[in-house]
mmCIF file of C-alpha atoms in Angstrom:
data_model
loop_
_atom_site.group_PDB
_atom_site.id
_atom_site.type_symbol
_atom_site.label_atom_id
_atom_site.label_comp_id
_atom_site.label_asym_id
_atom_site.label_seq_id
_atom_site.Cartn_x
_atom_site.Cartn_y
_atom_site.Cartn_z
ATOM 1 C CA MET A 1476 0.000 0.000 0.000
ATOM 2 C CA ARG A 1477 1.375 3.372 -0.978
ATOM 3 C CA ARG A 1478 1.881 5.957 1.803
ATOM 4 C CA ARG A 1479 0.027 9.239 1.595
ATOM 5 C CA LYS A 1480 2.193 12.279 1.179
ATOM 6 C CA ARG A 1481 2.095 14.823 4.008
ATOM 7 C CA THR A 1482 0.900 18.288 3.358
ATOM 8 C CA PRO A 1483 3.200 21.256 4.073
ATOM 9 C CA ALA A 1484 1.136 22.063 7.214
ATOM 10 C CA GLU A 1485 1.518 18.509 8.498
ATOM 11 C CA LYS A 1486 5.246 18.593 7.838
ATOM 12 C CA ALA A 1487 5.630 21.877 9.753
ATOM 13 C CA GLU A 1488 3.577 20.559 12.692
ATOM 14 C CA ARG A 1489 5.680 17.421 12.818
ATOM 15 C CA GLU A 1490 8.901 19.420 12.799
ATOM 16 C CA ARG A 1491 7.612 21.611 15.626
ATOM 17 C CA ARG A 1492 6.712 18.563 17.727
ATOM 18 C CA ILE A 1493 10.162 17.042 17.113
ATOM 19 C CA GLN A 1494 11.936 20.199 18.176
ATOM 20 C CA ALA A 1495 9.783 20.531 21.328
ATOM 21 C CA THR A 1496 10.375 16.902 22.269
ATOM 22 C CA LEU A 1497 14.122 17.273 21.713
ATOM 23 C CA ARG A 1498 14.279 20.354 23.923
ATOM 24 C CA LYS A 1499 12.373 18.538 26.643
ATOM 25 C CA ALA A 1500 14.632 15.492 26.404
ATOM 26 C CA MET A 1501 17.779 17.613 26.548
ATOM 27 C CA LYS A 1502 16.434 19.475 29.601
ATOM 28 C CA GLU A 1503 15.846 16.180 31.371
ATOM 29 C CA ALA A 1504 19.301 14.962 30.415
ATOM 30 C CA ARG A 1505 20.902 18.077 31.943
ATOM 31 C CA SER A 1506 18.974 17.637 35.150
ATOM 32 C CA ASP A 1507 20.188 14.011 35.406
ATOM 33 C CA SER A 1508 23.869 14.968 34.777
ATOM 34 C CA PRO A 1509 24.824 18.363 36.241
ATOM 35 C CA LYS A 1510 28.339 18.303 34.735
ATOM 36 C CA ALA A 1511 27.233 17.345 31.243
ATOM 37 C CA GLY A 1512 27.264 20.944 30.030
ATOM 38 C CA LYS A 1513 30.971 21.197 30.768
ATOM 39 C CA GLN A 1514 31.837 18.035 28.801
ATOM 40 C CA LYS A 1515 32.019 17.566 25.090
ATOM 41 C CA THR A 1516 29.208 15.747 23.401
ATOM 42 C CA SER A 1517 30.160 12.161 22.732
ATOM 43 C CA ARG A 1518 29.238 10.313 19.583
ATOM 44 C CA LYS A 1519 28.884 7.076 21.524
ATOM 45 C CA ALA A 1520 25.592 5.953 22.987
ATOM 46 C CA SER A 1521 25.113 7.240 26.591
ATOM 47 C CA PRO A 1522 22.313 7.244 29.217
ATOM 48 C CA SER A 1523 21.329 10.788 28.205
ATOM 49 C CA GLY A 1524 21.210 9.674 24.601
ATOM 50 C CA SER A 1525 18.986 6.773 25.567
ATOM 51 C CA ALA A 1526 16.610 9.076 27.410
ATOM 52 C CA MET A 1527 16.371 11.307 24.379
ATOM 53 C CA ALA A 1528 15.675 8.355 22.148
ATOM 54 C CA GLN A 1529 13.017 7.043 24.515
ATOM 55 C CA ALA A 1530 11.351 10.452 24.577
ATOM 56 C CA LEU A 1531 11.209 10.523 20.792
ATOM 57 C CA VAL A 1532 9.826 6.987 20.693
ATOM 58 C CA SER A 1533 7.184 7.772 23.296
ATOM 59 C CA ALA A 1534 6.126 10.809 21.259
ATOM 60 C CA GLY A 1535 5.635 8.515 18.257
ATOM 61 C CA LEU A 1536 8.158 10.437 16.200
ATOM 62 C CA ILE A 1537 10.740 7.647 15.706
ATOM 63 C CA LYS A 1538 10.705 3.863 15.472
ATOM 64 C CA ALA A 1539 13.033 1.746 17.556
ATOM 65 C CA LYS A 1540 14.768 -1.293 15.953
ATOM 66 C CA SER A 1541 14.877 -4.500 17.900
ATOM 67 C CA GLY A 1542 18.337 -5.522 19.197
ATOM 68 C CA GLU A 1543 20.074 -2.285 18.199
ATOM 69 C CA SER A 1544 19.772 0.383 20.857
ATOM 70 C CA SER A 1545 22.576 2.353 19.299
ATOM 71 C CA LYS A 1546 20.627 2.986 16.087
ATOM 72 C CA ILE A 1547 17.610 5.325 15.717
ATOM 73 C CA ASP A 1548 15.508 6.299 12.714
ATOM 74 C CA VAL A 1549 14.613 9.963 12.571
ATOM 75 C CA ARG A 1550 11.943 11.008 10.111
ATOM 76 C CA ASP A 1551 12.485 14.522 8.966
ATOM 77 C CA GLY A 1552 10.765 16.479 6.273
ATOM 78 C CA LYS A 1553 12.609 14.686 3.515
ATOM 79 C CA GLY A 1554 12.111 11.137 4.617
ATOM 80 C CA LEU A 1555 13.831 8.538 6.819
ATOM 81 C CA ALA A 1556 17.487 9.002 7.723
ATOM 82 C CA THR A 1557 19.533 6.407 9.641
ATOM 83 C CA LYS A 1558 22.164 7.355 12.203
ATOM 84 C CA SER A 1559 24.370 4.441 13.129
ATOM 85 C CA SER A 1560 27.035 4.286 15.723
ATOM 86 C CA LYS A 1561 30.553 3.346 14.589
ATOM 87 C CA LYS A 1562 31.162 1.501 17.817
ATOM 88 C CA PRO A 1563 32.741 -1.876 17.016
ATOM 89 C CA ALA A 1564 30.996 -5.060 17.970
ATOM 90 C CA GLN A 1565 31.655 -6.246 21.498
ATOM 91 C CA ASN A 1566 32.110 -9.666 23.132
ATOM 92 C CA GLY A 1567 34.989 -10.422 20.690
ATOM 93 C CA GLN A 1568 32.725 -10.542 17.667
ATOM 94 C CA SER A 1569 34.190 -8.658 14.681
ATOM 95 C CA SER A 1570 31.961 -6.817 12.300
ATOM 96 C CA LYS A 1571 31.159 -8.731 9.174
ATOM 97 C CA GLN A 1572 33.163 -7.290 6.277
ATOM 98 C CA LYS A 1573 32.730 -7.933 2.608
ATOM 99 C CA ARG A 1574 35.651 -9.945 1.355
ATOM 100 C CA PRO A 1575 36.920 -9.339 -2.178
ATOM 101 C CA ARG A 1576 36.744 -12.208 -4.569
ATOM 102 C CA SER A 1577 39.997 -14.060 -5.058
ATOM 103 C CA ARG A 1578 42.161 -13.335 -8.104
ATOM 104 C CA ALA A 1579 41.581 -16.786 -9.498
ATOM 105 C CA LEU A 1580 37.834 -16.341 -9.239
ATOM 106 C CA ARG A 1581 37.915 -12.867 -10.755
ATOM 107 C CA LYS A 1582 39.924 -14.109 -13.792
ATOM 108 C CA THR A 1583 38.105 -17.321 -14.373
ATOM 109 C CA LYS A 1584 37.118 -17.455 -18.026
ATOM 110 C CA SER A 1585 35.035 -19.804 -19.964
ATOM 111 C CA PRO A 1586 36.579 -22.143 -22.559
ATOM 112 C CA GLU A 1587 34.948 -20.095 -25.307
ATOM 113 C CA GLN A 1588 36.631 -16.911 -24.077
ATOM 114 C CA ARG A 1589 39.986 -18.614 -23.806
ATOM 115 C CA ALA A 1590 39.621 -19.978 -27.326
ATOM 116 C CA GLN A 1591 38.759 -16.526 -28.674
ATOM 117 C CA GLU A 1592 41.747 -14.972 -26.936
ATOM 118 C CA ALA A 1593 44.041 -17.681 -28.307
ATOM 119 C CA LYS A 1594 42.720 -17.034 -31.822
ATOM 120 C CA ALA A 1595 43.281 -13.285 -31.377
ATOM 121 C CA ARG A 1596 46.866 -13.855 -30.220
ATOM 122 C CA GLU A 1597 47.535 -16.211 -33.106
ATOM 123 C CA LYS A 1598 46.135 -13.684 -35.571
ATOM 124 C CA LEU A 1599 48.350 -10.940 -34.124
ATOM 125 C CA GLU A 1600 51.436 -13.142 -34.331
ATOM 126 C CA ARG A 1601 50.593 -14.066 -37.914
ATOM 127 C CA LYS A 1602 50.332 -10.405 -38.857
ATOM 128 C CA LYS A 1603 53.690 -9.713 -37.225
ATOM 129 C CA ARG A 1604 55.301 -12.550 -39.160
ATOM 130 C CA GLU A 1605 53.775 -11.301 -42.394
ATOM 131 C CA ARG A 1606 55.096 -7.778 -41.796
ATOM 132 C CA LEU A 1607 58.553 -9.140 -41.023
ATOM 133 C CA ALA A 1608 58.489 -11.311 -44.144
ATOM 134 C CA ARG A 1609 57.540 -8.296 -46.285
ATOM 135 C CA LYS A 1610 60.405 -6.261 -44.818
ATOM 136 C CA LEU A 1611 62.900 -9.064 -45.435
ATOM 137 C CA ALA A 1612 61.659 -9.486 -48.995
ATOM 138 C CA ALA A 1613 62.065 -5.747 -49.629
ATOM 139 C CA ILE A 1614 65.609 -5.832 -48.243
ATOM 140 C CA GLU A 1615 66.461 -8.832 -50.411
ATOM 141 C CA ARG A 1616 65.064 -7.129 -53.544
ATOM 142 C CA ALA A 1617 67.123 -4.014 -52.802
ATOM 143 C CA ARG A 1618 70.243 -6.130 -52.282
ATOM 144 C CA ARG A 1619 69.664 -7.971 -55.562
ATOM 145 C CA ARG A 1620 69.162 -4.696 -57.445
ATOM 146 C CA GLU A 1621 72.377 -3.339 -55.952
ATOM 147 C CA GLU A 1622 74.247 -6.524 -56.809
ATOM 148 C CA GLU A 1623 72.920 -6.514 -60.375
ATOM 149 C CA GLY A 1624 73.887 -2.860 -60.768
ATOM 150 C CA ARG A 1625 77.373 -3.574 -59.444
ATOM 151 C CA LYS A 1626 77.794 -6.534 -61.799
ATOM 152 C CA ALA A 1627 76.562 -4.471 -64.736
ATOM 153 C CA ASP A 1628 79.029 -1.707 -63.863
ATOM 154 C CA LEU A 1629 81.889 -4.203 -63.595
ATOM 155 C CA ALA A 1630 80.933 -5.774 -66.928
ATOM 156 C CA ARG A 1631 80.788 -2.351 -68.578
ATOM 157 C CA ARG A 1632 84.180 -1.356 -67.211
ATOM 158 C CA LYS A 1633 85.667 -4.700 -68.219
ATOM 159 C CA ALA A 1634 84.350 -4.309 -71.764
ATOM 160 C CA GLU A 1635 85.776 -0.788 -71.982
ATOM 161 C CA ARG A 1636 89.148 -1.957 -70.634
ATOM 162 C CA GLU A 1637 89.328 -4.889 -73.041
ATOM 163 C CA LYS A 1638 88.379 -2.656 -75.942
ATOM 164 C CA ALA A 1639 91.118 -0.172 -75.050
ATOM 165 C CA LEU A 1640 93.709 -2.949 -74.674
ATOM 166 C CA GLN A 1641 92.740 -4.575 -77.948
ATOM 167 C CA GLY A 1642 93.141 -1.226 -79.671
ATOM 168 C CA TYR A 1643 96.540 -0.833 -77.987
ATOM 169 C CA LEU A 1644 97.579 -4.283 -79.214
ATOM 170 C CA ARG A 1645 96.463 -3.601 -82.774
ATOM 171 C CA GLN A 1646 98.498 -0.399 -82.851
ATOM 172 C CA ALA A 1647 101.581 -1.882 -81.154
ATOM 173 C CA SER A 1648 103.528 -2.158 -84.408
ATOM 174 C CA SER A 1649 103.039 1.544 -85.137
ATOM 175 C CA LEU A 1650 103.642 2.880 -81.623
ATOM 176 C CA SER A 1651 106.829 4.676 -80.721
ATOM 177 C CA PHE A 1652 109.342 3.310 -78.266
ATOM 178 C CA THR A 1653 108.072 5.786 -75.692
ATOM 179 C CA MET A 1654 104.474 4.620 -76.013
ATOM 180 C CA LEU A 1655 105.487 0.960 -75.884
ATOM 181 C CA LEU A 1656 107.636 1.566 -72.819
ATOM 182 C CA SER A 1657 104.877 3.467 -71.031
ATOM 183 C CA GLY A 1658 102.390 0.642 -71.564
ATOM 184 C CA TRP A 1659 104.931 -2.002 -70.600
ATOM 185 C CA LYS A 1660 105.775 -0.289 -67.281
ATOM 186 C CA LYS A 1661 102.096 0.116 -66.403
ATOM 187 C CA TYR A 1662 100.988 -3.444 -67.124
ATOM 188 C CA VAL A 1663 104.090 -5.139 -65.689
ATOM 189 C CA GLY A 1664 103.279 -3.683 -62.270
ATOM 190 C CA LEU A 1665 99.621 -4.696 -62.520
ATOM 191 C CA LEU A 1666 100.513 -8.173 -63.764
ATOM 192 C CA ASP A 1667 102.887 -8.739 -60.852
ATOM 193 C CA TYR A 1668 100.224 -7.607 -58.346
ATOM 194 C CA TYR A 1669 97.525 -9.958 -59.653
ATOM 195 C CA GLN A 1670 99.930 -12.868 -59.918
ATOM 196 C CA ARG A 1671 101.181 -12.395 -56.339
ATOM 197 C CA THR A 1672 97.746 -11.936 -54.784
ATOM 198 C CA GLY A 1673 95.821 -14.399 -56.964
ATOM 199 C CA LYS A 1674 93.023 -11.865 -57.443
ATOM 200 C CA ASN A 1675 91.093 -11.663 -60.707
ATOM 201 C CA PRO A 1676 92.890 -14.273 -62.856
ATOM 202 C CA GLN A 1677 91.065 -13.055 -65.982
ATOM 203 C CA ARG A 1678 92.565 -9.582 -65.620
ATOM 204 C CA ALA A 1679 96.010 -11.074 -64.965
ATOM 205 C CA GLU A 1680 95.735 -13.037 -68.239
ATOM 206 C CA LEU A 1681 94.752 -9.891 -70.120
ATOM 207 C CA TYR A 1682 97.688 -7.894 -68.732
ATOM 208 C CA ALA A 1683 100.062 -10.766 -69.460
ATOM 209 C CA GLU A 1684 98.889 -10.701 -73.074
ATOM 210 C CA VAL A 1685 99.590 -6.968 -73.336
ATOM 211 C CA VAL A 1686 103.064 -7.296 -71.795
ATOM 212 C CA ALA A 1687 103.885 -10.196 -74.107
ATOM 213 C CA ALA A 1688 102.660 -8.229 -77.129
ATOM 214 C CA VAL A 1689 104.949 -5.291 -76.294
ATOM 215 C CA GLU A 1690 107.920 -7.601 -75.814
ATOM 216 C CA ARG A 1691 107.183 -9.346 -79.123
ATOM 217 C CA GLU A 1692 107.189 -5.959 -80.825
ATOM 218 C CA TRP A 1693 110.536 -5.143 -79.252
ATOM 219 C CA GLN A 1694 111.863 -8.496 -80.443
ATOM 220 C CA ARG A 1695 110.623 -7.752 -83.979
ATOM 221 C CA ARG A 1696 112.313 -4.393 -84.018
ATOM 222 C CA ALA A 1697 115.538 -5.830 -82.627
ATOM 223 C CA LYS A 1698 115.863 -7.953 -85.799
ATOM 224 C CA LEU A 1699 115.654 -4.916 -88.065
ATOM 225 C CA PRO A 1700 118.793 -3.320 -89.491
ATOM 226 C CA HIS A 1701 120.480 -0.960 -87.065
ATOM 227 C CA THR A 1702 119.968 1.904 -89.504
ATOM 228 C CA SER A 1703 116.205 1.359 -89.701
ATOM 229 C CA ASP A 1704 113.957 4.140 -88.451
ATOM 230 C CA GLU A 1705 112.017 1.598 -86.380
ATOM 231 C CA TYR A 1706 115.090 0.394 -84.499
ATOM 232 C CA PHE A 1707 115.228 3.149 -81.917
ATOM 233 C CA ASP A 1708 113.999 6.677 -81.263
ATOM 234 C CA TRP A 1709 116.312 9.470 -82.360
ATOM 235 C CA PRO A 1710 118.029 10.914 -79.277
ATOM 236 C CA SER A 1711 117.215 14.433 -78.114
ATOM 237 C CA THR A 1712 119.724 17.037 -76.902
ATOM 238 C CA LYS A 1713 117.120 18.836 -74.764
ATOM 239 C CA ALA A 1714 118.241 18.807 -71.147
ATOM 240 C CA GLY A 1715 115.875 18.829 -68.236
ATOM 241 C CA LYS A 1716 116.236 21.007 -65.135
ATOM 242 C CA GLY A 1717 118.952 19.918 -62.728
ATOM 243 C CA LYS A 1718 122.127 20.863 -60.862
ATOM 244 C CA GLY A 1719 124.539 19.308 -63.328
ATOM 245 C CA GLY A 1720 125.185 16.064 -61.423
ATOM 246 C CA LEU A 1721 123.635 12.751 -60.560
ATOM 247 C CA SER A 1722 120.985 13.029 -57.842
ATOM 248 C CA SER A 1723 121.275 10.691 -54.868
ATOM 249 C CA ASP A 1724 117.483 10.865 -54.337
ATOM 250 C CA HIS A 1725 116.633 9.309 -57.711
ATOM 251 C CA TRP A 1726 119.590 7.163 -58.755
ATOM 252 C CA VAL A 1727 118.804 5.632 -62.164
ATOM 253 C CA ASP A 1728 120.951 3.542 -64.464
ATOM 254 C CA GLN A 1729 121.025 5.100 -67.891
ATOM 255 C CA GLY A 1730 121.201 1.697 -69.584
ATOM 256 C CA VAL A 1731 118.608 -1.033 -70.040
ATOM 257 C CA LEU A 1732 117.470 -1.152 -66.414
ATOM 258 C CA GLY A 1733 116.936 2.588 -66.234
ATOM 259 C CA TYR A 1734 115.138 2.600 -69.592
ATOM 260 C CA LEU A 1735 112.698 -0.051 -68.359
ATOM 261 C CA GLY A 1736 111.868 1.969 -65.237
ATOM 262 C CA TYR A 1737 114.109 0.475 -62.569
ATOM 263 C CA SER A 1738 115.115 3.049 -59.945
ATOM 264 C CA VAL A 1739 115.924 3.336 -56.243
ATOM 265 C CA GLY A 1740 116.340 6.157 -53.759
ATOM 266 C CA GLU A 1741 114.240 8.409 -51.561
ATOM 267 C CA LYS A 1742 112.232 9.921 -54.436
ATOM 268 C CA SER A 1743 111.749 6.745 -56.422
ATOM 269 C CA ASP A 1744 108.057 5.925 -56.802
ATOM 270 C CA LEU A 1745 108.715 2.174 -57.011
ATOM 271 C CA THR A 1746 108.034 -0.208 -54.166
ATOM 272 C CA GLN A 1747 110.231 -3.215 -53.474
ATOM 273 C CA SER A 1748 107.762 -5.588 -55.135
ATOM 274 C CA GLU A 1749 107.591 -3.347 -58.221
ATOM 275 C CA ARG A 1750 111.399 -3.264 -58.495
ATOM 276 C CA HIS A 1751 111.512 -7.051 -58.241
ATOM 277 C CA ALA A 1752 108.780 -7.363 -60.893
ATOM 278 C CA ILE A 1753 110.849 -5.268 -63.319
ATOM 279 C CA LEU A 1754 113.996 -7.304 -62.638
ATOM 280 C CA ARG A 1755 112.152 -10.605 -63.190
ATOM 281 C CA ARG A 1756 110.779 -9.408 -66.527
ATOM 282 C CA VAL A 1757 114.196 -8.095 -67.607
ATOM 283 C CA PHE A 1758 115.696 -11.516 -66.920
ATOM 284 C CA GLU A 1759 113.025 -13.414 -68.899
ATOM 285 C CA MET A 1760 112.056 -11.033 -71.752
ATOM 286 C CA HIS A 1761 113.341 -9.962 -75.149
ATOM 287 C CA LEU A 1762 114.905 -6.577 -74.475
ATOM 288 C CA PRO A 1763 114.021 -3.505 -76.542
ATOM 289 C CA PRO A 1764 116.746 -2.457 -79.006
ATOM 290 C CA ILE A 1765 117.609 0.810 -77.261
ATOM 291 C CA GLU A 1766 121.326 0.661 -78.101
ATOM 292 C CA SER A 1767 123.539 -0.757 -80.793
ATOM 293 C CA PRO A 1768 123.470 -4.487 -81.470
ATOM 294 C CA THR A 1769 126.946 -4.810 -79.948
ATOM 295 C CA TYR A 1770 125.772 -3.364 -76.665
ATOM 296 C CA MET A 1771 122.556 -5.405 -76.637
ATOM 297 C CA LYS A 1772 124.530 -8.647 -77.148
ATOM 298 C CA GLN A 1773 126.166 -8.046 -73.765
ATOM 299 C CA TRP A 1774 122.814 -8.789 -72.156
ATOM 300 C CA GLY A 1775 122.567 -12.223 -73.748
ATOM 301 C CA ARG A 1776 119.458 -14.232 -74.422
ATOM 302 C CA PRO A 1777 116.381 -14.272 -72.164
ATOM 303 C CA ALA A 1778 116.789 -16.356 -68.943
ATOM 304 C CA SER A 1779 120.466 -17.080 -69.723
ATOM 305 C CA ALA A 1780 123.553 -16.922 -67.558
ATOM 306 C CA SER A 1781 124.808 -13.962 -69.625
ATOM 307 C CA ARG A 1782 121.627 -12.028 -68.873
ATOM 308 C CA LEU A 1783 121.819 -12.723 -65.131
ATOM 309 C CA ARG A 1784 125.552 -11.867 -65.003
ATOM 310 C CA LYS A 1785 124.955 -8.531 -66.722
ATOM 311 C CA MET A 1786 122.132 -7.634 -64.340
ATOM 312 C CA ALA A 1787 124.110 -8.642 -61.235
ATOM 313 C CA ASN A 1788 127.218 -6.761 -62.361
ATOM 314 C CA SER A 1789 125.156 -3.635 -63.039
ATOM 315 C CA LEU A 1790 123.527 -3.623 -59.591
ATOM 316 C CA ALA A 1791 126.793 -4.390 -57.804
ATOM 317 C CA SER A 1792 128.530 -1.593 -59.755
ATOM 318 C CA PHE A 1793 125.816 0.872 -58.723
ATOM 319 C CA ALA A 1794 126.256 -0.066 -55.056
ATOM 320 C CA ARG A 1795 130.095 0.206 -55.161
ATOM 321 C CA GLN A 1796 129.986 3.615 -56.839
ATOM 322 C CA ALA A 1797 127.462 4.884 -54.271
ATOM 323 C CA LYS A 1798 129.667 3.735 -51.365
ATOM 324 C CA ARG A 1799 132.517 5.830 -52.752
ATOM 325 C CA ARG A 1800 130.389 8.981 -52.736
ATOM 326 C CA ARG A 1801 131.022 10.191 -49.200
ATOM 327 C CA SER A 1802 129.475 13.655 -49.731
ATOM 328 C CA THR A 1803 125.956 12.315 -50.253
ATOM 329 C CA ASN A 1804 123.813 9.972 -48.161
ATOM 330 C CA MET A 1805 123.256 6.968 -50.404
ATOM 331 C CA GLN A 1806 122.472 4.404 -47.723
ATOM 332 C CA GLU A 1807 118.837 3.860 -48.760
ATOM 333 C CA ALA A 1808 119.826 3.300 -52.399
ATOM 334 C CA ILE A 1809 122.655 0.972 -51.357
ATOM 335 C CA ASN A 1810 120.286 -1.078 -49.195
ATOM 336 C CA SER A 1811 117.833 -1.388 -52.129
ATOM 337 C CA TRP A 1812 120.530 -2.566 -54.570
ATOM 338 C CA GLU A 1813 121.869 -5.110 -52.100
ATOM 339 C CA HIS A 1814 118.371 -6.412 -51.378
ATOM 340 C CA ASP A 1815 117.593 -6.708 -55.111
ATOM 341 C CA LEU A 1816 120.890 -8.546 -55.683
ATOM 342 C CA ASP A 1817 119.944 -10.989 -52.951
ATOM 343 C CA MET A 1818 116.584 -11.613 -54.653
ATOM 344 C CA LEU A 1819 118.269 -12.393 -57.986
ATOM 345 C CA TYR A 1820 120.738 -14.686 -56.212
ATOM 346 C CA ARG A 1821 118.054 -16.681 -54.404
ATOM 347 C CA GLU A 1822 115.575 -16.976 -57.286
ATOM 348 C CA TYR A 1823 117.865 -17.439 -60.325
ATOM 349 C CA TYR A 1824 121.510 -18.056 -59.459
ATOM 350 C CA GLN A 1825 121.367 -20.577 -56.631
ATOM 351 C CA ALA A 1826 121.555 -24.197 -57.896
ATOM 352 C CA LYS A 1827 121.264 -23.021 -61.545
ATOM 353 C CA PHE A 1828 124.423 -21.162 -62.592
ATOM 354 C CA GLY A 1829 128.078 -21.413 -61.599
ATOM 355 C CA PHE A 1830 129.715 -18.104 -62.537
ATOM 356 C CA GLY A 1831 131.232 -15.964 -59.803
ATOM 357 C CA TRP A 1832 128.698 -13.716 -58.078
ATOM 358 C CA PRO A 1833 129.887 -10.101 -58.029
ATOM 359 C CA PRO A 1834 130.711 -8.503 -54.639
ATOM 360 C CA VAL A 1835 129.312 -5.151 -53.502
#
């Protein structure tokens, strides 16, 4: 059954009666406890509080709850409000508190939910793998393009180099001694490098072909009459800049070795391996006809004892002459000649020839 709403007049009358009853109850409480006015009002239930509650109950303004004397229901103009004491339960009985659900119970999931989550995780992992695979494929395509471009560039450069060398070989018979010598010096050094290191055998074969072609041309010209225009270049009387003497920084033999680029000293641009490469070729090759046939016969045939003797005597003579020059420091050049002599001795003279090895 629905309660009837009070009118404003009934609400005001009820409020007045509550206030009057409260004043009466408080007056009685003061008379029972003379010192109560000097003490602070306590929130706990007290005899004066009980008297006040009983007065309100007797006036019919509040309803008492069974078993809970510390709780009263006061009906004001807005409705029913409950005032409860925060006094803990006595007789060792703790107040009943709401316990939180355990973690295991809170996270308990049904098999369907677990299956859905597993599918979601699998889908996420599959997407990650697909993204990684796409990245790797892109990197591999870029690497292949770079490799193809590098190979194409190498092939282009190789074709250009072979074309230039073939043109050089075709024109070898018409080239001057200077042009032949320039090409020979360049490709002898490169040939020695690729043969020592074992890198790029195809390029080593190409350079060997060029060197051999130049030496064949020199051999052809050496068989021509000494008066032939192709035998040697006409000498020039133009002198370069200098101080009028032989420089100790760039000591060069003016004979066959010097013509073919052999040099030692502080300002020589040849390394030890390049000097040895020139000496090896001089020992094994047909020499260019740079002097008269009488002079060229002193060098003997390729890879012969006469050729090795001439080379050894030349180097030893250079070293002895440098040791006599006390005004100039020739120690670096002397060390180079002695080291080169030792190379010729170990590689060609030992256990092959029996002539006396020249001292230095």
